[in-house]
Every structure is written in structure tokens, then in C-alpha cells.
Tab-separated table of C-alpha atoms and ligand atoms in Angstrom:
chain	number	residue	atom	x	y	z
A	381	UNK	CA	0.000	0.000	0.000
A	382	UNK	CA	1.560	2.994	-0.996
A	383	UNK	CA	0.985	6.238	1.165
A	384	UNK	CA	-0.691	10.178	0.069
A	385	UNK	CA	3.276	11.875	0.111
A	386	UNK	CA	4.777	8.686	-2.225
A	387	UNK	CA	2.026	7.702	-4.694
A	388	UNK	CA	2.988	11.473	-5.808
A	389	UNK	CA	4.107	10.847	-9.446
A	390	UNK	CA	7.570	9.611	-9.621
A	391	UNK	CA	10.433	12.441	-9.133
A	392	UNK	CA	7.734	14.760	-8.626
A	393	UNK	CA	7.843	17.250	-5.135
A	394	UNK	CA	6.491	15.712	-2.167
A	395	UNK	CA	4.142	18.329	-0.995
A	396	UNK	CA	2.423	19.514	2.335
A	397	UNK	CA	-1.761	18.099	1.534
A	398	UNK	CA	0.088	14.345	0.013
A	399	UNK	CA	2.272	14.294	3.957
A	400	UNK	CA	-1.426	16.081	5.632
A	401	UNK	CA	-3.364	12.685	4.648
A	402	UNK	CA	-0.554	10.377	5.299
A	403	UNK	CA	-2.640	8.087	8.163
A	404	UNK	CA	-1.072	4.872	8.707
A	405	UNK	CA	-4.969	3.891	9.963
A	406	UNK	CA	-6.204	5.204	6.615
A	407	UNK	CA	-3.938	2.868	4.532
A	408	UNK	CA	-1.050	4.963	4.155
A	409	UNK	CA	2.811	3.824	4.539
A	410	UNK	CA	4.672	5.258	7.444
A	411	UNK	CA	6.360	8.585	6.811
A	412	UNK	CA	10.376	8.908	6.483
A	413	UNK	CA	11.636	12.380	7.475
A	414	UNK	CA	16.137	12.908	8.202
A	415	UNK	CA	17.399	15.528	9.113
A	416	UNK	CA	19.736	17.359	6.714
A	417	UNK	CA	21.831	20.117	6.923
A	418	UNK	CA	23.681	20.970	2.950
A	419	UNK	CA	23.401	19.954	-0.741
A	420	UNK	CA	25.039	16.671	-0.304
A	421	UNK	CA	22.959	15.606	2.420
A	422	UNK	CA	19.444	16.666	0.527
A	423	UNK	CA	20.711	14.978	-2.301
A	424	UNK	CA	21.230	11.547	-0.636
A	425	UNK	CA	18.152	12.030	1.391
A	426	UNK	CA	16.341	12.459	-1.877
A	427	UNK	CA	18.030	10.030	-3.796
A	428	UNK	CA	17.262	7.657	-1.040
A	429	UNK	CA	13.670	8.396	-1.256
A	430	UNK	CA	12.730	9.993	2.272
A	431	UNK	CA	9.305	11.643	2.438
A	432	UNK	CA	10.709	14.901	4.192
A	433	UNK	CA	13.546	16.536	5.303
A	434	UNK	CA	14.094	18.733	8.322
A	435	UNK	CA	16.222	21.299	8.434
A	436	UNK	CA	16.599	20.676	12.447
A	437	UNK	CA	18.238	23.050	15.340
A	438	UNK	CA	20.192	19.478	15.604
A	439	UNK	CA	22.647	21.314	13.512
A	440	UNK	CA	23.538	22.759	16.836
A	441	UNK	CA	25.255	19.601	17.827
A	442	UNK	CA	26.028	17.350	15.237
A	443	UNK	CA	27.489	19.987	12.842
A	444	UNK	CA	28.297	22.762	14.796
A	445	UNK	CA	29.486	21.404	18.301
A	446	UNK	CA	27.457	22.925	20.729
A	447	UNK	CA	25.988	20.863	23.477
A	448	UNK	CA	22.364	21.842	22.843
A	449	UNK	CA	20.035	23.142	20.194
A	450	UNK	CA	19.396	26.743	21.972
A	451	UNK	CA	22.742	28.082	20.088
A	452	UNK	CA	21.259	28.606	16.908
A	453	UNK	CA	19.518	31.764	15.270
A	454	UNK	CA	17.119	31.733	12.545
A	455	UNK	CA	20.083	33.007	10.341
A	456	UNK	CA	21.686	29.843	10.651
A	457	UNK	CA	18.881	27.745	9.908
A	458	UNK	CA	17.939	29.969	7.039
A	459	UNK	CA	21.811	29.240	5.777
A	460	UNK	CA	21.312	25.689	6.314
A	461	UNK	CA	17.958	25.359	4.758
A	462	UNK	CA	19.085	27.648	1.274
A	463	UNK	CA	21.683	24.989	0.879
A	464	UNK	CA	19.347	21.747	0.897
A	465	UNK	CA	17.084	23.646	-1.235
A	466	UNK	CA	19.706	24.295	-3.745
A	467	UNK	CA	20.233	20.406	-4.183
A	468	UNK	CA	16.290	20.771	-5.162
A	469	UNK	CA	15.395	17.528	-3.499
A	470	UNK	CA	12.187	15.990	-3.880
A	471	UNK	CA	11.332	15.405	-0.447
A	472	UNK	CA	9.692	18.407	1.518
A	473	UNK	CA	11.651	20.660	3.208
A	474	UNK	CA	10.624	21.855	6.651
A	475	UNK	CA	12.833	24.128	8.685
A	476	UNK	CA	13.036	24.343	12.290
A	477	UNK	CA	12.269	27.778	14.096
A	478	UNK	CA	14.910	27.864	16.600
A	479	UNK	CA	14.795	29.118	19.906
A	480	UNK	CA	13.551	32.262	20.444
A	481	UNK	CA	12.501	32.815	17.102
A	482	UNK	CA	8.433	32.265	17.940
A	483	UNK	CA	8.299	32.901	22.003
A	484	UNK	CA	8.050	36.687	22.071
A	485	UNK	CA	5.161	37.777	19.767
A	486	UNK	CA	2.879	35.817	16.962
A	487	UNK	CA	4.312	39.159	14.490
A	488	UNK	CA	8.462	38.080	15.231
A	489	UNK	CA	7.044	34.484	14.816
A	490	UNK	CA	5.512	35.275	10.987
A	491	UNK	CA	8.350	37.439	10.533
A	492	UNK	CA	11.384	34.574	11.288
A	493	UNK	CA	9.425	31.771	9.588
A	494	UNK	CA	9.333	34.149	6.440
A	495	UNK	CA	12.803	34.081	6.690
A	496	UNK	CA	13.196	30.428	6.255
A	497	UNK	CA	10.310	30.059	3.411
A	498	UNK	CA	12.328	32.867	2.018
A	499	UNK	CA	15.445	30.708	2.137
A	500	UNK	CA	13.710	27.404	0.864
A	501	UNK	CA	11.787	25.448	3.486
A	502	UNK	CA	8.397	24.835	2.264
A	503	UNK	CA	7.040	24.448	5.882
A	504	UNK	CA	8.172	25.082	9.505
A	505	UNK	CA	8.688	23.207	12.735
A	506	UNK	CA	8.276	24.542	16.088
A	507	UNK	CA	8.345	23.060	19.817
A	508	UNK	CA	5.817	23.041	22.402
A	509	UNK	CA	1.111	22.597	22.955
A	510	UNK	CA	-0.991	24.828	24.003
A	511	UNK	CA	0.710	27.649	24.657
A	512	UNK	CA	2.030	28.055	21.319
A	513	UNK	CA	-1.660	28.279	19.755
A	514	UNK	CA	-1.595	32.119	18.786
A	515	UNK	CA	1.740	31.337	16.848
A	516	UNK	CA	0.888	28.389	15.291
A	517	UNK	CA	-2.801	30.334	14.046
A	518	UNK	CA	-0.652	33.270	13.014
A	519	UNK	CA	1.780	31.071	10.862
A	520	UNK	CA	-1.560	29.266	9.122
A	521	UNK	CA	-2.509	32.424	8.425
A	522	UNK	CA	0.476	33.682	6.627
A	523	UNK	CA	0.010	30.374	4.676
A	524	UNK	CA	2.702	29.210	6.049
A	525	UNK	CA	2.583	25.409	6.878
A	526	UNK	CA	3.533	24.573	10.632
A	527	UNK	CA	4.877	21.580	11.820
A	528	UNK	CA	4.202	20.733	15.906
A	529	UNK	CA	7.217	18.911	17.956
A	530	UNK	CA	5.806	17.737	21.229
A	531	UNK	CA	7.027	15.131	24.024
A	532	UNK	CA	10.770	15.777	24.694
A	533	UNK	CA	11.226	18.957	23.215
A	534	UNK	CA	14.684	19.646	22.739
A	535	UNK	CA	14.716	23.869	23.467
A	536	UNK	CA	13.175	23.097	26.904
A	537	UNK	CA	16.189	21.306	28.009
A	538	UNK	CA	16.647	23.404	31.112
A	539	UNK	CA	12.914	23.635	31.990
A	540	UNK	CA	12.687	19.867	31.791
A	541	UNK	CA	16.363	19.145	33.711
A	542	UNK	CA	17.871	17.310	30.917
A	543	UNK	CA	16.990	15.002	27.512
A	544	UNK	CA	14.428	13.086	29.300
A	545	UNK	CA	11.861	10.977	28.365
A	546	UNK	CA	8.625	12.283	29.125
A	547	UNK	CA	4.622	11.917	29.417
A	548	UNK	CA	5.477	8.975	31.754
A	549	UNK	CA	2.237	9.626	34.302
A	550	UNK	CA	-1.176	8.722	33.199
A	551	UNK	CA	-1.944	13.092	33.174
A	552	UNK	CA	1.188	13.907	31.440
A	553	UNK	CA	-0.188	11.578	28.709
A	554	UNK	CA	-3.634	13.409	28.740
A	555	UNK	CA	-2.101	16.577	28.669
A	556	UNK	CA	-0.193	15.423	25.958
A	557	UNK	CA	-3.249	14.230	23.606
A	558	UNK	CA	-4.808	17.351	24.434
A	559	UNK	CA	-1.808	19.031	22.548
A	560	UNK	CA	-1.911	17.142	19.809
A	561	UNK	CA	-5.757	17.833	19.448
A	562	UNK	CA	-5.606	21.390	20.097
A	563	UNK	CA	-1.926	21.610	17.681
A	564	UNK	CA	-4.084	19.931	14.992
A	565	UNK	CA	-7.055	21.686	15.456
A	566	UNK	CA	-4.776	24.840	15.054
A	567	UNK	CA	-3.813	23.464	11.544
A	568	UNK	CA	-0.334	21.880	12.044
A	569	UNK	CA	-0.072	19.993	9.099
A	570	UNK	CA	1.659	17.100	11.233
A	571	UNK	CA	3.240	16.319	14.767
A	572	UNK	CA	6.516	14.986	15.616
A	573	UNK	CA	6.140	13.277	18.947
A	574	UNK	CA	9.961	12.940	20.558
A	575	UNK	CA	11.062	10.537	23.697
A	576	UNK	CA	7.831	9.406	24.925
A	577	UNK	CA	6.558	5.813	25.572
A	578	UNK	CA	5.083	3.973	23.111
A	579	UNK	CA	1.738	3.553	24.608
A	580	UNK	CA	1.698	7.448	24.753
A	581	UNK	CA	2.802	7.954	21.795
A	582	UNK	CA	-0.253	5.449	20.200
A	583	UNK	CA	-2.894	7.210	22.309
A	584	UNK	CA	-2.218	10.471	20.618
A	585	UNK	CA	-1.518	8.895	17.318
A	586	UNK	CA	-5.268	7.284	17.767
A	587	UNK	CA	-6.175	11.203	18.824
A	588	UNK	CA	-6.052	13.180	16.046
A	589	UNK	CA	-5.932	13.321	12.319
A	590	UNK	CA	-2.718	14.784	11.258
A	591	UNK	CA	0.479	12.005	11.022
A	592	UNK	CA	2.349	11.640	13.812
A	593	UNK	CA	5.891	11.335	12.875
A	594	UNK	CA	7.900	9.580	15.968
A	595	UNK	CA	11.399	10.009	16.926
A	596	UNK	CA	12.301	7.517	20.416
A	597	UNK	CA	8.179	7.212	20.508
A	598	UNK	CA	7.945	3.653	19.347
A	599	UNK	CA	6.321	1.785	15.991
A	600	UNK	CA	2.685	2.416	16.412
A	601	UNK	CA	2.684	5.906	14.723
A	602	UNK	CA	2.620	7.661	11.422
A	603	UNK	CA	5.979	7.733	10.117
A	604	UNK	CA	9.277	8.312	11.679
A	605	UNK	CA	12.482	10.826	11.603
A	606	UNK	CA	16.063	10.100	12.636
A	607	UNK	CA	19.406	12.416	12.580
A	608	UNK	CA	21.339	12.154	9.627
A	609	UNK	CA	24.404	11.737	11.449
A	610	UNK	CA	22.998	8.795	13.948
A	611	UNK	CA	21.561	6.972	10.364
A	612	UNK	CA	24.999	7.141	9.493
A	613	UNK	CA	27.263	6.818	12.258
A	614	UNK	CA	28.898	10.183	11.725
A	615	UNK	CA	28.405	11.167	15.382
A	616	UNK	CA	29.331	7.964	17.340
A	617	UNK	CA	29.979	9.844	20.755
A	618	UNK	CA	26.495	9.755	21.565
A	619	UNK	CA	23.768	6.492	21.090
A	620	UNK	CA	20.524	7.023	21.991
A	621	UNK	CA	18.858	4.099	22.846
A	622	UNK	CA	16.184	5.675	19.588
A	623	UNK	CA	18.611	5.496	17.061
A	624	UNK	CA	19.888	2.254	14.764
A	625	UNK	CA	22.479	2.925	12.778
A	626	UNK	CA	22.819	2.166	9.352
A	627	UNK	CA	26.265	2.530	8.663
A	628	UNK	CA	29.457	3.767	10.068
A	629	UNK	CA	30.420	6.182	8.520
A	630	UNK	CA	32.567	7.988	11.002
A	631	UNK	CA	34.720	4.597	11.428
A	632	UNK	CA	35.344	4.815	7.044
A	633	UNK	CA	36.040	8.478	7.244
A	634	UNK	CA	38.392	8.351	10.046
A	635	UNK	CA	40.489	4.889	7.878
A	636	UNK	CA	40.292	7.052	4.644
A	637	UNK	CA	41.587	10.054	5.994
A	638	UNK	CA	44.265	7.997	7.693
A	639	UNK	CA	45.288	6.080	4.019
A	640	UNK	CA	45.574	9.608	2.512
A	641	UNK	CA	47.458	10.632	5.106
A	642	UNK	CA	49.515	7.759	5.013
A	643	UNK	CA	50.464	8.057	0.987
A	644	UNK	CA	51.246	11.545	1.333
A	645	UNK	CA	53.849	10.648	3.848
A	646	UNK	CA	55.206	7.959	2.206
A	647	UNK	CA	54.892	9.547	-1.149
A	648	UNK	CA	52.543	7.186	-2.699
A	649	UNK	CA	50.039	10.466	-3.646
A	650	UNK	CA	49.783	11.674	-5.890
A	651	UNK	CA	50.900	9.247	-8.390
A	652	UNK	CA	51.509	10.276	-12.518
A	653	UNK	CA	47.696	9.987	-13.045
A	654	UNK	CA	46.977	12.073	-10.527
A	655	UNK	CA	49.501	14.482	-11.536
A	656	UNK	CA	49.252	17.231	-14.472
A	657	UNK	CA	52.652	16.602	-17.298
A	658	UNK	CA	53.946	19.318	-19.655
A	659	UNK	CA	54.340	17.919	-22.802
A	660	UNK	CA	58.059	16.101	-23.750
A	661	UNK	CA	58.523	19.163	-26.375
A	662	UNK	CA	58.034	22.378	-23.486
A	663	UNK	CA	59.500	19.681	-20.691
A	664	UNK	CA	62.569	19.274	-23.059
A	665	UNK	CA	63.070	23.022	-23.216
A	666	UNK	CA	62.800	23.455	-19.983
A	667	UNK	CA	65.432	21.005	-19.101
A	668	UNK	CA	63.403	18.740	-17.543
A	669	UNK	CA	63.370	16.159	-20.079
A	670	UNK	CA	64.419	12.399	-19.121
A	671	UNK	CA	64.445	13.532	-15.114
A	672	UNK	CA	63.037	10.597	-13.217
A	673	UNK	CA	59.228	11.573	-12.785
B	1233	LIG	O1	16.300	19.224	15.142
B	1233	LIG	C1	15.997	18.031	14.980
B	1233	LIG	O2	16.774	17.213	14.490
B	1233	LIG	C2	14.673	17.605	15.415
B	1233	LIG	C3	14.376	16.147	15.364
B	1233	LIG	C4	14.960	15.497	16.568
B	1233	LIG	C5	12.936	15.879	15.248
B	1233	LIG	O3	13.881	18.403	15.819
């Protein structure tokens, strides 16, 4: 059964209604989303035939270094999301709104997500319920799609003490459905429900109408979206117990490197095909003719 965003005609965009109706209950196959960050990695992602890709704040930490997402401004994301739109990938792009750029007034929230449709996302992310209501209305009214991130919300790290699982009571999982409701009800186009447990995260799957798209919340949702760098085992410091990797990535980059490093040393690159030659007439005027190459 193919879902809404892939039975889209082949190599053409994936777009915001296709990923809208993309119900897992209604028929539809689960959603893919990575994150990426430049061309290469938008063109891989697309190539390998993800639904959507977010531009995440995770750029904060597995490009950039930091120790948490909160680092970031939307001028960074906007640089991050022009260059995965200039790979034009097929997936949909959805930018995050970092920190900040949607907690002080519904007009600064319009005004930053502009930004990033203006630099090539085709729909935004932000974190958090209820609260964030007035933004989210705001956004659908600028026609500008919103994507909801609830559960463990990354910018709240110091509000919730640390990257910890939550909606672990029976209320904190009520309180959580009633975000999803009220988030869809708003018009977020879907949900991404982070670090919760499974039952939770099925509950408010079950809830609304909009896919769910999991990340540490277990199978029994709409779709689900992984780190490009923990696919690929380019950031092996940390393992979340979320996260299979598909490849290691960091382990070949660090024994490539080292060959390269080990030719140039012992002079084994670059060899005569890697090399540009003058021709034997100009190298015989020069005076270089019959030297040992
Ligand atoms: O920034 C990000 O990578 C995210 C995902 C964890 C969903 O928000």
C-alpha cells in the first residue's frame, strides 16, 4: 500500500496536503523524514527516497558542536535550509524555528518563519502545545505550513532538567493528547512526537488526524524521523537508545583520511595519473626532459 506523500508521481515534489493525509490507519505507509543540513545531504536524502527533510536546530550539535540546540539563530537555519534547497530535493523541506525565534510575539514568529520560506523550506517546525496556539494560528494564516514537535522537546532542556523521556504519568499523557488535538485543530499539518513511551505515543496517534511522525516514541505511529548523522554513524559519541544505525560512517572516514594521510607521507600520492605533465617538447626546453618523474 503505498501512502498520500509517495504515490505522488515519480520524481515529482512531495508536498504539504500528500504528507497532511498520510494516516497509517487510513492505509497509508509510514512517513520517512532525516534531518539534513547541505546539498550533499538533501541529495542523498532524496536520492534515497525519504518523504521529508528537516532542516533541524540538531545542527547545533552534530554539525556545529554545541551541546544543545538553543545556540542557533534563525540566520543559521535559514543558511542551512538555502543549501538543501539548492540540491532541489524531492522530499519536503521543513525548517526548524529555533529558539527564540516564535516565544516573544505571533508578528516576530511570521516574521522569522518568512525568513526560512524565504530561504527554501516549504514548511516550519516549532516546539511546544498549548501555549504556542496564537503562533501556530498566526503562521496558518500567513500560509505558512507549521509543523508541531511535542514530548521531549529539545529547546526546553533546562525547563525539563535534561533530555528526558517524558509523558510517563497517566496526566502527562492526557495533557499530551490534548496538545496534539488542540496543535491539529490549530492546523499543524503534522506532529513529531519525541522521547515518549510507546503507549503514549499510540494514544495520541489514535487522537487526532494529522500524522504523527515519531522520533524515540515507538512503531505504532505515522511515520518516523532520525538524525542524519545517527543513520549514518557520523556522530558515534552519543547512542541514543532511539537510534539504529545504518552505517558507520565515522569509522570509514576516520580509515580514509588515515590512508591519505599515510600516501602523502610515504609519497605514494599523488601518483603520474593524478599528476598534471607538460608535454616532452616544453618539458625538453625546460630542461626537464628524461628527469626521473
Ligand atoms: O532538530 C531536529 O533534528 C529535530 C528532530 C529530533 C525531530 O527536531
Amino acid at each position: 500500500m503505498s501512502s498520500t506523500a509517495t504515490s505522488a508521481p515519480s520524481g515529482a515534489p512531495i508536498t504539504v496536503p500528500g504528507i497532511a493525509g498520510s494516516k497509517v490507519r487510513r492505509g497509508a505507509e509510514p512517513l520517512v523524514m532525516v534531518t539534513a543540513y547541505d546539498a550533499p545531504g538533501a541529495r542523498i536524502a532524496s536520492e534515497a527516497g525519504v518523504d521529508l527533510i528537516l532542516v533541524g536546530d540538531s545542527v547545533a550539535m552534530v554539525v556545529l558542536g554545541y551541546d544543545d540546540t538553543l545556540q542557533v539563530t534563525v540566520d543559521d537555519i535559514a543558511h542551512h535550509t538555502a543549501a538543501v534547497a539548492r540540491a532541489k530535493p524531492r522530499p519536503l523541506i521543513v525548517a526548524d524555528l529555533p529558539w527564540m525565534s516564535y516565544h516573544v510575539s505571533a508578528e516576530d514568529t511570521v516574521r522569522n518563519a518568512a525568513q526560512l520560506i524565504r530561504a527554501g523550506a516549504e514548511a516550519v517546525k516549532l516546539e511546544g502545545g498549548r501555549k504556542r496556539l496564537p503562533m501556530v494560528e498566526a503562521l496558518v494564516d500567513a500560509e505558512i505550513p507549521v509543523m508541531g514537535h511535542l514530548g521531549l522537546t529539545p529547546q526546553s532542556v533546562h525547563a525539563m532538567g535534561g533530555f528526558k523521556v517524558q509523558a510517563k504519568s497517566s496526566d502527562a499523557a492526557m495533557a499530551l493528547v490534548a496538545d496534539a488535538k488542540a496543535l491539529a485543530h490549530a492546523g499543524c499539518f503534522a506532529i513529531v512526537l519525541e522521547g515518549v513511551p510507546s503507549e503514549v505515543a499510540s494514544l495520541v496517534t489514535a487522537a487526532v488526524d494529522v500524522p504523527i511522525i515519531g522520533i524515540g516514541a515507538g512503531p505504532d505511529v505515522d511515520g518516523q524521523v532520525l538524525v542524519y548523522h545517527d543513520v549514518l554513524g557520523i556522530e558515534d559519541r552519543i547512542a541514543p537508545k532511539f537510534v539504529r544505525r545504518y552505517a558507520d560512517l565515522k569509522a570509514a572516514s576516520v580509515a580514509a583520511i588515515a590512508a591519505y594521510a599515510g600516501d602523502v607521507r610515504a609519497r605514494a600520492f599523488p601518483g603520474p595519473s593524478e599528476s598534471y605533465h607538460l608535454s616532452a617538447e616544453v618539458a625538453e626546453t625546460l630542461g626537464l626532459y628524461g628527469r626521473p618523474a
